[in-house]
Amino acid sequence: MIFCTVGSQEPFDRLMDMLEVNRHCLSQYGPLVCQLGSSTGVSFAKNYKFLPEDAFIDYFSRSEFIISHAGMGNMILSLDLGKKIILVPRLKRLGEHRTDHQEHVASKFGNLPNVFIVNDSEELEAVLLSEEFNSFNTEFVRESKSSLAIHLNQTIMSLSKIQ
Amino acid sequence: MLNCSNNVFFVSSFGGHSTQLGILKSQLNLSNDVKPLWVGTSSLTEKYDFIVPDCHGRFSLALVKCLFSSLLLCIKYRPFVVVSTGALPGLVVGLVSKLFGARFVWIDSIANIKSLSVSGTYALKFADEVYSQWPEVASLYKTVQYKGSVFE
């Protein structure tokens, strides 16, 4: 199974078109499930406008890989679950987002082993056919505690003592 | 003191901000006399303790609703610390809580890799502590600290 999710803000029909074009390539990975938000549905997918969080996480965890806009929530969840994820940055100039931060996010995170950035149908096809993509199965595990969390913990506890 | 409670507010809007705050929150090991309360903007999930109306951009009715809702929450629960990863609703709750004597900690979203978010630059004006999750961004501002990111 493949899970595609594009958030709930502006529609992202460009990504949906990329999926249509690559139907043949994608179908070898099993059924496609899409959370569309306000985007147009994909002809060969099981389309949902919005999924409750439980169902969302269930699809996310059970799918072989994720196709998504370069939103931070999906990015972080994929790191959490050690999932490979194909990111298509939303572009401001095409009216897909208010800023171009998704491009920045994609460029910063693109070198992680489970992250694959694509910008059009040809690039998507190339990734789907690539050895690098298909051989990735590394457990990408996040350390249990970040230094930021440890620092925040100390800050909160020291402020609670000043009370 | 006005803020005589042991409540800590964790505030964020839905999506990536909430995901990051959730990860941070799950990694904390607070003592029993500190009570974490999660404030979100979406009633689509039951994980939040409280909901404030979502708002973004410039002045709007949604902002007024969010402000009013934050005021009620802060009057009732008097948090001594408010932690937010963004965006505007976190800023609003942080600002209101400061009026009641709370400390406000802003952790700028990891999505902001070139400069602080718009909300983050406002937070700079009144938050007690501001963190960026990127050292390059923190180095652009005198008072922004870098102490790592939600995932390392």
Coordinates of C-alpha atoms in Angstrom, one line a residue:
Chain A
M1 CA 0.0 0.0 0.0
I2 CA 1.0 3.6 -0.6
F3 CA -0.4 6.5 1.4
C4 CA -0.5 9.9 -0.1
T5 CA -1.4 12.9 2.1
V6 CA -1.3 16.6 1.1
G7 CA -2.5 18.5 4.2
S8 CA -5.7 20.4 4.5
Q9 CA -4.8 23.9 3.2
E10 CA -4.7 24.9 -0.4
P11 CA -5.4 22.1 -3.0
F12 CA -2.4 20.3 -4.5
D13 CA -3.7 19.0 -7.8
R14 CA -0.2 19.1 -9.4
L15 CA 0.8 16.2 -7.1
M16 CA -2.4 14.3 -8.0
D17 CA -1.6 14.7 -11.7
M18 CA 1.9 13.3 -11.0
L19 CA 0.2 10.2 -9.5
E20 CA -2.1 9.8 -12.5
V21 CA 0.8 9.9 -14.9
N22 CA 2.7 7.3 -12.8
R23 CA -0.2 5.0 -12.3
H24 CA 1.5 2.0 -13.8
C25 CA 4.7 2.4 -11.8
L26 CA 2.8 3.0 -8.5
S27 CA 0.4 0.1 -8.9
Q28 CA 3.2 -2.4 -8.4
Y29 CA 3.3 -1.3 -4.7
G30 CA -0.4 -2.2 -4.1
P31 CA -3.4 0.1 -3.5
L32 CA -3.0 3.8 -3.2
V33 CA -4.8 5.6 -0.4
C34 CA -5.1 9.4 -0.6
Q35 CA -6.0 12.1 2.0
L36 CA -6.8 14.9 -0.3
G37 CA -7.9 17.9 1.7
S38 CA -9.3 20.2 -1.0
S39 CA -7.4 18.5 -3.9
T40 CA -9.1 16.6 -6.7
G41 CA -9.2 12.8 -6.3
V42 CA -7.0 10.3 -8.1
S43 CA -8.9 7.9 -10.4
F44 CA -7.3 4.7 -9.2
A45 CA -7.0 5.5 -5.5
K46 CA -9.1 5.2 -2.4
N47 CA -9.8 8.9 -1.9
Y48 CA -10.6 10.6 1.5
K49 CA -11.1 14.2 2.0
F50 CA -10.0 14.0 5.6
L51 CA -9.0 11.1 7.8
P52 CA -9.3 11.1 11.6
E53 CA -5.9 11.0 13.3
D54 CA -6.1 7.3 14.3
A55 CA -6.9 6.2 10.7
F56 CA -4.3 8.6 9.4
I57 CA -1.6 7.1 11.6
D58 CA -2.8 3.6 10.8
Y59 CA -2.5 4.2 7.0
F60 CA 0.8 6.0 7.5
S61 CA 2.3 3.0 9.5
R62 CA 1.0 0.3 7.2
S63 CA 2.0 1.7 3.9
E64 CA 5.2 0.8 2.2
F65 CA 6.0 4.4 1.7
I66 CA 4.5 7.9 1.8
I67 CA 4.0 10.5 -0.9
S68 CA 3.4 13.9 0.6
H69 CA 3.8 17.6 0.2
A70 CA 6.9 18.8 2.1
G71 CA 4.9 19.5 5.3
M72 CA 6.7 19.2 8.6
G73 CA 4.1 16.9 10.3
N74 CA 4.4 14.2 7.7
M75 CA 8.2 14.7 7.6
I76 CA 8.6 14.2 11.3
L77 CA 6.1 11.3 11.5
S78 CA 8.1 9.5 8.7
L79 CA 11.3 10.0 10.8
D80 CA 9.4 8.7 13.8
L81 CA 8.2 5.6 12.1
G82 CA 11.3 5.0 10.0
K83 CA 9.3 5.3 6.8
K84 CA 10.5 6.3 3.4
I85 CA 8.8 9.3 2.1
I86 CA 8.6 11.0 -1.2
L87 CA 8.2 14.8 -0.8
V88 CA 6.8 17.2 -3.4
P89 CA 7.4 20.8 -2.2
R90 CA 4.4 23.1 -2.6
L91 CA 5.5 26.2 -4.5
K92 CA 4.4 29.8 -3.8
R93 CA 4.6 30.8 -7.4
L94 CA 2.0 28.2 -8.4
G95 CA -0.3 29.3 -5.6
E96 CA 0.2 26.1 -3.7
H97 CA 1.2 27.8 -0.4
R98 CA 1.7 31.2 1.2
T99 CA 5.5 30.9 1.3
D100 CA 8.2 28.8 -0.3
H101 CA 9.2 27.3 3.0
Q102 CA 8.4 23.8 1.8
E103 CA 11.2 24.1 -0.8
H104 CA 13.6 25.0 2.1
V105 CA 12.4 22.1 4.2
A106 CA 12.9 19.8 1.3
S107 CA 16.4 21.0 0.6
K108 CA 17.4 20.7 4.3
F109 CA 15.9 17.2 4.8
G110 CA 16.6 15.8 1.4
N111 CA 19.8 14.2 2.4
L112 CA 18.3 12.0 5.1
P113 CA 18.3 8.4 4.0
N114 CA 14.5 7.9 4.0
V115 CA 13.7 11.2 2.2
F116 CA 13.3 11.5 -1.5
I117 CA 12.5 14.9 -3.1
V118 CA 10.7 15.1 -6.5
N119 CA 9.4 18.1 -8.4
D120 CA 7.6 16.6 -11.4
S121 CA 6.2 13.3 -12.9
E122 CA 9.6 12.4 -14.5
E123 CA 11.4 12.8 -11.2
L124 CA 8.8 10.7 -9.5
E125 CA 9.1 8.0 -12.0
A126 CA 12.9 8.0 -11.7
V127 CA 12.7 7.7 -7.9
L128 CA 10.2 4.8 -8.1
L129 CA 12.4 2.9 -10.5
S130 CA 15.7 3.7 -8.7
E131 CA 17.7 1.1 -6.8
E132 CA 18.3 3.5 -4.0
F133 CA 14.6 3.9 -3.3
N134 CA 13.6 0.3 -3.6
S135 CA 16.5 -1.0 -1.5
F136 CA 15.9 1.3 1.4
N137 CA 14.7 -0.6 4.4
T138 CA 16.9 0.7 7.1
E139 CA 15.4 1.2 10.4
F140 CA 15.7 4.9 10.8
V141 CA 15.3 5.3 14.6
R142 CA 15.1 8.5 16.4
E143 CA 17.0 8.8 19.7
S144 CA 14.6 8.6 22.6
K145 CA 15.3 12.0 24.1
S146 CA 16.4 15.1 22.2
S147 CA 18.8 17.6 23.9
L148 CA 16.1 20.2 23.3
A149 CA 13.6 18.2 25.4
I150 CA 16.1 17.8 28.2
H151 CA 16.8 21.5 28.2
L152 CA 13.1 22.4 28.1
N153 CA 12.6 20.0 31.0
Q154 CA 15.2 21.7 33.1
T155 CA 13.8 25.2 32.2
I156 CA 10.3 24.2 33.3
M157 CA 11.5 22.5 36.5
S158 CA 13.7 25.5 37.5
L159 CA 10.8 27.9 36.9
S160 CA 8.5 25.8 39.0
K161 CA 10.8 26.1 41.9
I162 CA 10.8 29.9 41.7
Q163 CA 7.0 29.8 42.3
Chain B
M1 CA 2.0 36.1 42.7
L2 CA -0.7 36.0 40.2
N3 CA 0.3 32.7 38.6
C4 CA 0.0 30.5 41.7
S5 CA -0.9 27.3 39.8
N6 CA 1.3 24.4 38.8
N7 CA 0.0 24.4 35.3
V8 CA 2.2 24.4 32.2
F9 CA 0.5 25.2 28.9
F10 CA 1.8 23.5 25.7
V11 CA 0.2 25.4 22.8
S12 CA 0.3 24.9 19.1
S13 CA -1.8 25.0 16.0
F14 CA -2.7 21.8 14.2
G15 CA -0.3 20.0 11.9
G16 CA 3.5 20.2 12.1
H17 CA 3.6 22.6 15.0
S18 CA 1.5 20.2 17.0
T19 CA 3.6 17.2 15.9
Q20 CA 6.8 18.8 17.1
L21 CA 5.3 20.0 20.4
G22 CA 3.8 16.5 21.0
I23 CA 7.3 14.9 20.5
L24 CA 8.9 17.4 22.9
K25 CA 6.1 16.9 25.4
S26 CA 6.4 13.1 25.3
Q27 CA 10.1 13.4 26.1
L28 CA 9.7 15.5 29.2
N29 CA 10.0 14.1 32.6
L30 CA 8.2 16.6 34.8
S31 CA 7.8 16.1 38.5
N32 CA 4.3 15.3 39.8
D33 CA 3.7 18.7 41.1
V34 CA 3.8 20.2 37.6
K35 CA 0.7 19.7 35.5
P36 CA 1.1 19.8 31.7
L37 CA -2.0 20.9 29.8
W38 CA -2.1 20.6 26.0
V39 CA -3.8 23.4 24.1
G40 CA -4.6 22.8 20.5
T41 CA -6.7 24.3 17.7
S42 CA -8.5 21.3 16.4
S43 CA -11.3 19.3 17.9
L44 CA -10.8 16.6 15.3
T45 CA -8.5 14.8 17.8
E46 CA -9.2 14.1 21.5
K47 CA -5.6 14.5 22.6
Y48 CA -5.9 18.2 23.6
D49 CA -7.0 19.3 27.0
F50 CA -8.3 22.6 25.6
I51 CA -9.1 24.1 22.2
V52 CA -8.6 27.7 21.1
P53 CA -9.8 29.0 17.8
D54 CA -7.2 28.8 15.0
C55 CA -6.1 32.0 13.4
H56 CA -3.4 33.2 11.0
G57 CA -2.2 36.1 9.1
R58 CA -3.3 39.6 9.9
F59 CA -6.0 41.0 12.2
S60 CA -9.2 39.0 11.8
L61 CA -12.3 37.9 13.7
A62 CA -10.6 34.5 14.3
L63 CA -7.8 36.4 16.1
V64 CA -10.3 38.2 18.3
K65 CA -12.0 34.8 19.1
C66 CA -8.6 33.3 19.9
L67 CA -7.6 36.2 22.1
F68 CA -10.9 36.0 24.0
S69 CA -10.6 32.2 24.4
S70 CA -6.9 32.5 25.6
L71 CA -8.0 35.1 28.1
L72 CA -10.6 32.8 29.6
L73 CA -8.1 29.9 29.7
C74 CA -5.4 32.0 31.4
I75 CA -7.8 33.5 33.9
K76 CA -9.0 30.0 34.9
Y77 CA -5.8 28.0 34.8
R78 CA -3.0 30.6 35.5
P79 CA -0.1 28.7 33.9
F80 CA 3.3 29.5 35.3
V81 CA 4.9 28.6 32.0
V82 CA 3.6 28.6 28.4
V83 CA 5.6 26.7 25.8
S84 CA 4.7 27.1 22.1
T85 CA 6.1 25.9 18.8
G86 CA 3.7 28.2 16.9
A87 CA 2.0 29.6 15.2
L88 CA -0.2 32.7 15.9
P89 CA -2.5 30.9 18.5
G90 CA 0.6 30.0 20.5
L91 CA 1.7 33.6 20.3
V92 CA -1.7 34.8 21.5
V93 CA -1.8 32.5 24.5
G94 CA 1.8 33.4 25.3
L95 CA 1.1 37.1 25.3
V96 CA -2.1 36.8 27.4
S97 CA -0.4 34.5 29.9
K98 CA 2.4 37.1 30.3
L99 CA -0.2 39.6 31.5
F100 CA -0.9 37.1 34.3
G101 CA 2.8 36.7 35.2
A102 CA 3.7 33.5 33.3
R103 CA 7.0 32.8 31.6
F104 CA 6.7 32.3 27.9
V105 CA 9.0 29.9 26.0
W106 CA 9.0 30.0 22.2
I107 CA 10.4 27.1 20.3
D108 CA 10.4 28.1 16.6
S109 CA 9.3 25.4 14.3
I110 CA 11.9 23.2 12.7
A111 CA 10.3 24.2 9.3
N112 CA 12.0 27.7 9.6
I113 CA 15.5 27.0 8.4
K114 CA 16.5 30.4 7.0
S115 CA 15.0 32.8 9.7
L116 CA 12.5 32.8 12.5
S117 CA 8.9 32.4 11.5
V118 CA 6.8 35.6 11.4
S119 CA 5.2 34.6 14.7
G120 CA 8.7 33.9 16.1
T121 CA 9.9 37.4 15.3
Y122 CA 6.9 38.7 17.3
A123 CA 7.7 36.3 20.1
L124 CA 11.2 37.8 20.2
K125 CA 9.7 41.0 21.5
F126 CA 8.1 39.6 24.6
A127 CA 8.9 35.9 25.1
D128 CA 11.3 35.0 28.0
E129 CA 13.1 32.5 26.0
V130 CA 13.2 31.9 22.2
Y131 CA 14.8 28.9 20.6
S132 CA 15.5 28.0 17.0
Q133 CA 16.0 24.4 16.0
W134 CA 18.8 25.4 13.6
P135 CA 22.1 26.9 14.8
E136 CA 22.4 29.0 11.6
V137 CA 19.1 30.7 12.4
A138 CA 19.9 31.2 16.1
S139 CA 23.1 32.9 15.2
L140 CA 21.2 35.6 13.3
Y141 CA 19.6 36.9 16.5
K142 CA 21.1 38.1 19.7
T143 CA 18.6 36.6 22.0
V144 CA 17.7 33.3 20.2
Q145 CA 19.2 30.2 21.6
Y146 CA 20.0 26.8 19.9
K147 CA 19.7 23.7 22.1
G148 CA 19.1 21.1 19.5
S149 CA 16.0 20.0 17.7
V150 CA 13.0 17.8 18.3
F151 CA 14.7 14.9 16.5
E152 CA 18.4 14.3 16.5

